[in-house]
Amino acid sequence: MTRAYGVKKGKKRKHTEPKYDREAEEEESQQQQQQQQPEEDELSGIPIAASEFKSDKPKVTFILERASLEVAKVGKTYQLLNSDEHANFLRKNNKNPGDYRPDITHQVLLAILDSPLNKAGRLQAVYIKTEKGVLIEVKPYVRIPRTFKRFCGVMLELLQKLSISAVGKREKLLRTIKNPVTQYLPINSRKIGFSHSSEKLVDMNDYVNTVPSDMDFVFVLGAMAHGKIETDYTDDYISISEYPLSAAYCIGRICGALEGKWKIL
């Protein structure tokens, strides 16, 4: 009797186990299909920020000169050099760590792209020219990483691959382009350089109001820790404070003045 009971129990197991496995496999297969479906069409890249970037009204272009965006092989990997993480490496190679400040470019880009000016569709583009002469175009609707570490990763990828596309699209949001930058600037525009050493000290709000309402603006700023920019394509060189200002703070004053001129709240 004991042996017969054991056989019956064993048969029940053989009958129920395949049924349970089949149901689990079908459920797992459906979940995998649902998860993989959106990933098939998704491309690697960075997100697009929402803005009214198709505006036909006058716009502004920013050019960041002498940006410290340099890649080097540190140990076994390539990295974007910065003064905090690579001070010893830079000194060993007879370079001044204070000159390697990609955080300045990061701060400036966030200030520009976060502004109501950009969200209202009045930003044409941002161009970055590195110390090595590499010219980079930044689309106005790109969403730059908020953290510095992730920003360095994006810049490293850009300088190695020469472009970065939008998530799920083929459009290039960041890309290296051919010099000179002047070939990309609007024809009907006032090109204005910034320097604390300029003898022309102006109130930014008054200054932008002297420019005709149908004319575009091009602002040229330095994205380095110290020194001044020297360009041959600017119409004017101005200073907007009696005191030295960071590039990010200058951007704040420029955007505020243009937002006032163009009634952007």
Steps between C-alpha positions, in 0.01 A plus 500: 500500500782734582661445159170559313441829688848619408444423130173696490665798663783487250258493207324809626830684506581402143157614387498840678862616465505540118177701517645736760823545300311573179293774660809659658691489174213656305465779757875564503510502118221760486681722750825481301319592179336800668835617640690456174238665278589868574872431511520385139441851363694684770838651414770594744536870565376782720150644555339798330366785713161647414507856364345722234814478288323565167454872568555736203582796724853640550725259685824483691810289441769437760863419423720364780866554416802317645297231673706247691380171351802276453514121498804299608583142590532483877611153605312257278200718411434823312360779716397864473770685691404719796697665779331310784552143387815528288719756680790255550476372143507854364799604713694194387440613143610858577152643470323744732198328664329839532464515122287186485152614601227325298264585787489857367355381169254280689377791716463729200306246294258437787449876545423545129283194445302546824412861423147617410669653194576153366167352606324776308681388184733800469830311516646427157796285605801474728848454355794386708857545383753306704857600582609247236285670236221239481165662418185347652138581420237464775135494399271721713268215596765260629472399866849519651568269799455680832793334675859582409607135488234411243581816304864390475381163370292667228786731393741208493264306274448805278872563449560133423197432276466860366122510554223394739144435383168543675338208679278317252596726209777546244535874558842610627461719808872543558757481222842622398494725193749668269658837584458793476198569718412812297353291216218388733405842638191698391572764238290772661652483849695706750808307617602603851807390691535512880809593696548649845800690359284679241485877546137501385304442821127475429171426671384179332132595497570836334748347257267237350231762452730694263505205258224503233207278586534291182870420554638178648757497780827308516680504835859381534629401844807328636449160663839488671611570857711805416622703206307673225359406164635642175280473192490684170129461426336709774341839435536620857685417823326589823526460876182471707640547851774679688589162649620173346203268441477129433385398155185344647410826676556695177258264327243577770528874433483456123196274513327729749556804277372326187201358686415855601545633146292221346237494779570143607377428851 
